[in-house]
Amino acid sequence: MIKALKNPADLAKLKVSLLAERDPKRICISVCGGTGCRASESALLIEAMESEVAKQGLKGKVDVKATGCHGFCEHGPVVVVTPKEIFYERVKPSDAAEIVGETVIKNNILDRLLYADLMSGDKILSEGEIPFYKKQRRRILAQNRLIDPTRIGDYIALEGYGALVKALTQMTPEAVIEEVKKSGLRGRGGAGFPTGFKWEFCRRAKGDDKHIICNGDEGDPGAYMDRSVLEGNPHSVIEGMMIGAYAIGARRGFVYVRTEYPLAVGNLRIALDQARQRGILGKNILGSKFSFDIEIERGAGAFVCGEETGLIASVEGRKGEPRQRPPFPTSKGLWGKPTNINNVETWANIPLIVNRGASWYSKIGTEGSKGTKIFSLVGKVNNTGLVEVPMGATLREIVYDIGGGIKGGGDFKAIQTGGPSGGCIPRHLLDLPIDYESLSKAGSIMGSGGMIVMDDATCMVDVSKYFLNFLRDESCGRCLSCREGTARLYEIVERISEGKGSEGDLDLIEELAHVVKDASLCGLGQTAPNPVLSTLRYFRREYEAHIKDKRCPAGVCKALIQYVIDAEKCIGCLICLKQCPVQAVTGEIKKPHKIDSDKCIRCGVCVDVCKPKAVFVV
Amino acid sequence: MKKSTAKRNGTGEPRLDKIFKSYKGRAREMISILQDIQDEYGFLPEEALKKTAVFLDVPLPDIFGVATFYRMFRLGRPGKHTITACIGTACHVRGVTRVVEEIGRTLGIEPGQTTPDGEYSLDTVNCLGCCAIGPVVVMDGQYHGQVTSQSARKLVKAQPNVKEVVKS
Ligand SMILES: Cc1cc2nc3c(=O)[nH]c(=O)nc-3n(C[C@H](O)[C@H](O)[C@H](O)COP(=O)(O)O)c2cc1C
Ligand code: FES
């Protein structure tokens, strides 16, 4: 039977006893159990590790821990053997026996599982020495690799809920708000609204029945920071929400999580149950007068529900259609009551600010944006994964120093930030220090932190078509300008991608885009033209090549390309001929093949199957 | 049937009764109930929606409105197996379009459709949060990362009861 903690002293005692049980010299095999590594069979690996530990007689002597996401997903499953911090990548269940037998028992390093430096090829032993991690400044993500998210004790042992105790016992609600204001923390969900001020509005709003919401809808496709935080360190979000509830005077909290994140929902549910059992959530928390509890609401796959008023409608059980603001949720939100909404990462920053103080917190960052930001670095970059850096880091540092440059040796073309509300930033702005202001000046936005790297094989007309398709699909359809505007914009860009564009189309896009921006009710419509406008601003020539020359320079838009076989490279192996779904390839064995362009449907299968890479695009 | 009688006597469908039991019958519970129904049946059968309308005491069109607004709900019966490809931005720039086309050709269906024998459905989703290992395809709950058109075809063909589509 788990004992509920009756007061802060109980929590302190629990922490001491948890730490006493831990021998820092004891070997622990941490296996990443995040969604990314699970996709690479880490669940089987964890089982294999546990059974090897037992089989080799180490049960009770060596720990196996399934942690949250380390953020280096492409190299997963990731294993760290502590205390030596040996880092193994791409570990398979079949490697478990050797890791236990060699590394754990005999102290031998398995060279083949070490990370190799991209440039020198040198093997690197520990996580901290890998450039991907070394150049980051991990504050929010720091604990993910140390914690089993399904065990509240792991969080408590690392000072967990210490900030809550500090707030409850040493600070008035006003003092908490003051500290958050002073920290300079701005919302990580997109618009960057100063968090402390939002809390103050909500605290001052009339009425006793107030709510807080954690926005875990993470609708930006390509971004997964919130997933990793919720999944890997759910208690940090819960603690942040509790401090917020105390400061604002809220009794009920809700976490709105996308349904596409089953593991985050599961881990959060376990964390909430454990916090309740421990008396950390519920009535008279830790013996204080403060009572608070949190419910989970699963999203149902609508992008617009990430918008705060849409989200509120969805929690109320209705269609997630946004409404006009003001009134803002802080005065009239969930069920008409004052409601404070913050993003997952925003909440996870709160315990740090309360624990370490606003002046410590605001030491890093830029003039207008303090602290760190987690980015989801994905696309055509060597090291994809989660990157936490101080505000003000440059794109070059992120893409090259941390990301290791462009994958496959192509050239950097653009980086997309801010998701469907954001834009593409071109090469000449690589040295831009990123914060809320600089990104919006560059025609994009911070958004929630997605960063999709694009190389010269990415067509910007296609990217813009992609986002417009997404937006016309996700527009809730309530306002005409957004519904019709995104549909018309899509049609124009689609026409251009098919080589049917005409000279006036680009002006038409700009005109229409401004109407959609100005006339739409919610943020979705107001920002919907950003992807097309930013690509037009920086890559106008590429649009013109599609319109005037009927050419797609990146070789993507099907109507404007042809596949050709290089007769010198072709070895006549018949593979593409057999795989072509429309029999467009002709030829004989050991003789160069040919593609009949009239028959060819541009599916690209021949490119994918050709070993000597003889198929190219013109 | 009145709401009160429905609550007392059950709906005549034990699987639904089990779901309704954990709810109070308030309109705000609609989305959660629909999610539970979909988890149970794999889609939203019309009969179940009618009974939900009675249980929550809301007009049936309201329920249809919600069910069609959210992307996750499906009104038609899916195949025995589902294949879901992520078409999020990260997967898109890494070439998931070709992967989806190839899976579609292998099964002889388009995204959103089910094979005529009712075995396979092909769906797309906007992001699964594994963007770093994209393109990502999920087959019956099993995630596959860094999929190419060729590896996708092999994966699909290795599934049970996949009928070879005759080349056109
Ligand atoms: C179309 C649209 C989608 C949004 N999606 C998200 C989202 O997925 N996650 C999020 O935290 N905020 C999202 N937002 C921003 C929210 O409306 C809101 O500003 C945010 O949750 C506030 O939290 P913050 O102040 O901590 O950033 C979205 C906004 C718009 C207009
Ligand atoms: S974009 Fe495909 S998993 Fe995120």
Short mmCIF file of N, CA and C in Angstrom, two decimals, chain A residues 550-605:
data_model
loop_
_atom_site.label_atom_id
_atom_site.label_comp_id
_atom_site.label_asym_id
_atom_site.label_seq_id
_atom_site.Cartn_x
_atom_site.Cartn_y
_atom_site.Cartn_z
N LYS A 550 8.05 26.05 -67.63
CA LYS A 550 7.41 24.74 -67.42
C LYS A 550 8.43 23.71 -66.94
N ARG A 551 9.15 24.13 -65.91
CA ARG A 551 10.25 23.31 -65.41
C ARG A 551 10.18 23.29 -63.89
N CYS A 552 10.45 22.13 -63.29
CA CYS A 552 10.56 22.06 -61.83
C CYS A 552 12.03 21.82 -61.50
N PRO A 553 12.73 22.89 -61.10
CA PRO A 553 14.19 22.76 -60.92
C PRO A 553 14.59 21.69 -59.90
N ALA A 554 13.74 21.42 -58.91
CA ALA A 554 14.11 20.42 -57.92
C ALA A 554 13.77 19.00 -58.39
N GLY A 555 13.06 18.91 -59.50
CA GLY A 555 12.73 17.58 -60.03
C GLY A 555 11.67 16.86 -59.23
N VAL A 556 10.66 17.58 -58.78
CA VAL A 556 9.63 16.98 -57.94
C VAL A 556 8.26 16.94 -58.62
N CYS A 557 7.86 18.07 -59.19
CA CYS A 557 6.49 18.17 -59.71
C CYS A 557 6.31 17.26 -60.94
N LYS A 558 5.48 16.25 -60.77
CA LYS A 558 5.37 15.16 -61.75
C LYS A 558 5.11 15.61 -63.18
N ALA A 559 4.23 16.62 -63.31
CA ALA A 559 3.84 17.01 -64.67
C ALA A 559 4.99 17.65 -65.43
N LEU A 560 6.02 18.08 -64.69
CA LEU A 560 7.09 18.83 -65.35
C LEU A 560 8.41 18.08 -65.43
N ILE A 561 8.38 16.81 -65.09
CA ILE A 561 9.65 16.09 -65.11
C ILE A 561 9.55 14.83 -65.98
N GLN A 562 10.71 14.32 -66.34
CA GLN A 562 10.77 13.04 -67.03
C GLN A 562 11.88 12.21 -66.41
N TYR A 563 11.66 10.92 -66.38
CA TYR A 563 12.72 10.03 -65.92
C TYR A 563 13.47 9.48 -67.13
N VAL A 564 14.79 9.51 -67.01
CA VAL A 564 15.62 9.06 -68.13
C VAL A 564 16.68 8.11 -67.57
N ILE A 565 17.04 7.12 -68.38
CA ILE A 565 18.08 6.20 -67.94
C ILE A 565 19.41 6.57 -68.61
N ASP A 566 20.42 6.70 -67.78
CA ASP A 566 21.76 7.01 -68.27
C ASP A 566 22.36 5.71 -68.84
N ALA A 567 22.51 5.66 -70.18
CA ALA A 567 22.92 4.43 -70.85
C ALA A 567 24.30 3.96 -70.39
N GLU A 568 25.13 4.91 -69.95
CA GLU A 568 26.48 4.51 -69.53
C GLU A 568 26.47 3.84 -68.17
N LYS A 569 25.55 4.31 -67.33
CA LYS A 569 25.51 3.74 -65.97
C LYS A 569 24.67 2.48 -65.90
N CYS A 570 23.70 2.36 -66.78
CA CYS A 570 22.75 1.24 -66.72
C CYS A 570 23.49 -0.07 -66.97
N ILE A 571 23.26 -1.06 -66.09
CA ILE A 571 23.95 -2.34 -66.26
C ILE A 571 23.03 -3.38 -66.89
N GLY A 572 21.82 -2.96 -67.24
CA GLY A 572 20.90 -3.87 -67.90
C GLY A 572 20.46 -5.03 -67.02
N CYS A 573 20.06 -4.73 -65.81
CA CYS A 573 19.75 -5.81 -64.87
C CYS A 573 18.28 -6.21 -64.89
N LEU A 574 17.47 -5.51 -65.63
CA LEU A 574 16.03 -5.80 -65.78
C LEU A 574 15.18 -5.50 -64.55
N ILE A 575 15.82 -5.05 -63.46
CA ILE A 575 15.02 -4.87 -62.22
C ILE A 575 13.96 -3.78 -62.39
N CYS A 576 14.36 -2.62 -62.91
CA CYS A 576 13.37 -1.55 -63.05
C CYS A 576 12.29 -1.95 -64.06
N LEU A 577 12.72 -2.68 -65.04
CA LEU A 577 11.77 -3.14 -66.06
C LEU A 577 10.68 -4.01 -65.43
N LYS A 578 11.12 -4.88 -64.51
CA LYS A 578 10.15 -5.75 -63.87
C LYS A 578 9.29 -5.01 -62.85
N GLN A 579 9.88 -4.03 -62.19
CA GLN A 579 9.15 -3.36 -61.12
C GLN A 579 8.23 -2.25 -61.63
N CYS A 580 8.46 -1.76 -62.82
CA CYS A 580 7.66 -0.64 -63.32
C CYS A 580 6.19 -1.06 -63.38
N PRO A 581 5.31 -0.33 -62.68
CA PRO A 581 3.91 -0.77 -62.63
C PRO A 581 3.17 -0.60 -63.95
N VAL A 582 3.73 0.17 -64.89
CA VAL A 582 3.00 0.39 -66.15
C VAL A 582 3.79 -0.08 -67.38
N GLN A 583 4.79 -0.88 -67.15
CA GLN A 583 5.63 -1.40 -68.24
C GLN A 583 6.15 -0.30 -69.16
N ALA A 584 6.64 0.75 -68.56
CA ALA A 584 7.17 1.84 -69.38
C ALA A 584 8.64 1.63 -69.71
N VAL A 585 9.27 0.65 -69.06
CA VAL A 585 10.69 0.41 -69.31
C VAL A 585 10.84 -0.73 -70.31
N THR A 586 11.68 -0.53 -71.30
CA THR A 586 11.96 -1.60 -72.25
C THR A 586 13.47 -1.87 -72.28
N GLY A 587 13.84 -3.05 -72.75
CA GLY A 587 15.27 -3.35 -72.86
C GLY A 587 15.52 -4.82 -72.67
N GLU A 588 16.77 -5.21 -72.87
CA GLU A 588 17.17 -6.60 -72.72
C GLU A 588 18.24 -6.70 -71.66
N ILE A 589 18.45 -7.92 -71.22
CA ILE A 589 19.45 -8.11 -70.19
C ILE A 589 20.83 -7.67 -70.69
N LYS A 590 21.56 -7.03 -69.78
CA LYS A 590 22.92 -6.54 -70.04
C LYS A 590 22.99 -5.47 -71.12
N LYS A 591 21.83 -4.94 -71.52
CA LYS A 591 21.86 -3.81 -72.46
C LYS A 591 21.11 -2.64 -71.81
N PRO A 592 21.55 -1.42 -72.09
CA PRO A 592 20.90 -0.26 -71.45
C PRO A 592 19.39 -0.25 -71.71
N HIS A 593 18.62 0.05 -70.65
CA HIS A 593 17.16 0.10 -70.79
C HIS A 593 16.72 1.51 -71.16
N LYS A 594 15.46 1.61 -71.52
CA LYS A 594 14.89 2.90 -71.92
C LYS A 594 13.53 3.09 -71.26
N ILE A 595 13.19 4.35 -70.95
CA ILE A 595 11.87 4.62 -70.39
C ILE A 595 11.02 5.33 -71.43
N ASP A 596 9.81 4.81 -71.64
CA ASP A 596 8.89 5.45 -72.56
C ASP A 596 8.12 6.54 -71.78
N SER A 597 8.47 7.77 -72.06
CA SER A 597 7.94 8.88 -71.28
C SER A 597 6.41 9.02 -71.38
N ASP A 598 5.85 8.58 -72.49
CA ASP A 598 4.40 8.69 -72.63
C ASP A 598 3.67 7.71 -71.72
N LYS A 599 4.28 6.55 -71.53
CA LYS A 599 3.65 5.57 -70.66
C LYS A 599 3.92 5.85 -69.18
N CYS A 600 5.10 6.44 -68.92
CA CYS A 600 5.60 6.62 -67.55
C CYS A 600 4.64 7.47 -66.71
N ILE A 601 4.34 6.99 -65.47
CA ILE A 601 3.45 7.76 -64.59
C ILE A 601 4.23 8.51 -63.51
N ARG A 602 5.55 8.57 -63.64
CA ARG A 602 6.41 9.31 -62.68
C ARG A 602 6.24 8.81 -61.25
N CYS A 603 6.15 7.49 -61.08
CA CYS A 603 5.98 6.99 -59.72
C CYS A 603 7.33 6.90 -59.00
N GLY A 604 8.41 6.89 -59.76
CA GLY A 604 9.73 6.91 -59.14
C GLY A 604 10.24 5.56 -58.67
N VAL A 605 9.48 4.50 -58.94
CA VAL A 605 9.92 3.18 -58.48
C VAL A 605 11.27 2.82 -59.11
#
